[in-house]
Amino acid sequence: MTIQDKIIIYRKRLIAMTHDALWCVVGLLFSFSLAYGDLYFFSSKKLHFFSIILITCSIQFLCLNLSGLYRGIWRFSSTHDLLNLIRGVTGGVALSALGIFLFNRLEGVPRSVFIIDWLILVVALGGGRLGYRILREYLGVRASNGDLMTRSIIVGAGAAGEQLVRDIRRTPHLGTKVVAFIDDDLEKRNKTLHKVSIVGGVSDLRQAVKEYKATRVYIAIPSATSSQVDRIVKSCRDTGVEFKTLPPTKDILLGEASVEQLREVQPEDLLGRDQVELDKASIRNMVSNETIMVTGAGGSIGSELCRQIASFSPRKIIFFEMGEFNLYQLEQDIKEKFPNLNYEICIGDVRDRNSVEKVIKDFSPKVIFHAAAYKHVPIMETNPNEAIKTNIFGTKNVAELASKYKVKRFVLISTDKAVRPTNAMGATKRVAEMVCQEIQASSPETKFMLVRFGNVLGSSGSVIPLFKKQIQMGGPVTVTHPEVTRFFMSIPEACQLVLQAGAIGKGGEVFLLDMGKSVKIIHLAKQMISLHGLTEEDIKIEFTGLRPGEKLYEELLLAGEDTLPTVHPLLKVAKHNGSHCSVDEIVHTLKSSETDTPNSIKMKLKKLVEDYEYYLEKDIETSAEKIESLQ
């Protein structure tokens, strides 16, 4: 903050203090005059009066300051500020009465003076603030009625819409005039909100835009489901107007909707789901006042797990990660959001057993979330030996050490690609599941839980950031196959359910996250092009063919598996977990993989994972050949 900024802030605060100090003096003078029935300060009864004024006003002004009254902004004055004012005035009047009593035993001071003074101060100080706010809003409305203003419609006449229209009027320099509200609630139809008419539902948006000559639409329904947002967005597209939205309820700062929070509609808004309701008591019981370790802490899932764990007051979080830049970014974020969090930064590789053991031995974590893994399908397809070292032997290291040092809970982050895998990454994650299940059989003191889920929105290397970049570069947007589908879930939602699974697990379960409906990638590409205000004529979509090891669709259950419900509606447990191999067998089969060719490694994985359908190098066709028959 510059010196000039500080001067502006303190100047405004000084004006408010001067206003209140003057009313403290004037209020006391009028209180005495009303109590005595004449102009007391011009009468002969004014003995010690100026001393009384000095005592009273000093005490009252100090109490007003301590009440936090001068940290508020007059044009945003609210009931909270009024309560602060009443507390300050009440404390000031009470303490000033005590001060005068100690000064002269209230000689010549009627008791009614304090009641009258309290009433005058509450009305005068509160009225001043209210009057200022009304004046600012009136001037804002006058300014926002200009002909050059951007005519806007707000979809949603609820609390968020009401806050938004107020904020728009308080900031006339934005150049926006709200001309109508749209809301599907029939009880609100033909009514007004801040003198703006509620003219119909979403189906009437096109007509409203035409009738009111609107060029912009604000979506002010933070609690809207993805299907509701999608419906509104389609209506906005049909009208050809610019549109923006408020973020979800959980992301609105301080619970207040404001102009600054308006943003472009994101793909996540259309693919996301209702906010997950957690059994926070069970998660808090697992995390609170405990040391928690997260491997792969700098990754998309690992870093979000760290942030969510931090909100449950752990004793300490161990950030275990091999990438120093990822750790640096995580630490900066944690420092800003959780300044009082106790944490340890540990650079290390899960493949280095000694490194992992030192951390577990030194810090004695009670819960380990194992998120460290290689996950990029095409890269691991040509480097399966690296996937084995990290995804299998890295998991084996952490899981065995968790058992050795009697960690209470161990949660493996798995993937839907481990089900009937067609790629090396998925096969190695399936073997990692087997490793944890086998160690569980001989580790009664440690509960091992496995959590499978699909794609997460916005993670590094995922399709949405890729599409955004391709659209910004002018296209084309590349899709592997016109029929390819994927499950999607937001990173925060996935991590919430991982925490929930870790809290309710009894040991040995494979938890499946309810991923909702699968989404066609071609439809996602079209939505993203449209959200950028473009058409498929502007940005071409090209089909490149399925990549090595890639499926048309993903699954969460193995052959023969069924699910059992849990206490959480979005979590299921796999009833039968497929074939198993002992840890010794796994080690024996894969021990020479580091020097093997990719093809021979895949054949070894096939011995461990019976339903693994692998691609050999000679079987991989070019993308053009694969897709030729589809066009």
Short mmCIF file of C-alpha atoms in Angstrom, two decimals, residues 1 30 66 107 154 157 211 283 297 325 341 349 382 431 445 460 511 536 551 561 568:
data_model
loop_
_atom_site.label_atom_id
_atom_site.label_comp_id
_atom_site.label_asym_id
_atom_site.label_seq_id
_atom_site.Cartn_x
_atom_site.Cartn_y
_atom_site.Cartn_z
CA MET A 1 0.00 0.00 0.00
CA PHE A 30 -28.87 18.73 24.12
CA LEU A 66 -12.85 0.06 20.21
CA GLU A 107 -23.66 16.27 41.32
CA ILE A 154 -29.77 -10.57 -14.25
CA ALA A 157 -33.84 -12.73 -8.41
CA GLU A 211 -37.78 -6.12 -25.50
CA ILE A 283 -13.11 -36.47 8.76
CA ALA A 297 1.75 -33.25 -2.51
CA PHE A 325 8.75 -26.02 -7.98
CA LEU A 341 -0.69 -24.27 9.71
CA ASP A 349 10.91 -39.80 -4.33
CA THR A 382 6.37 -45.95 -24.16
CA VAL A 431 -1.03 -53.93 -9.46
CA GLU A 445 -2.98 -52.18 12.85
CA SER A 460 -2.32 -30.96 -15.27
CA PHE A 511 -14.03 -47.24 -2.83
CA GLU A 536 -17.32 -24.70 -35.35
CA LYS A 551 -10.15 -46.64 -24.44
CA GLU A 561 -17.50 -56.86 -9.26
CA HIS A 568 -22.19 -41.52 1.90
#
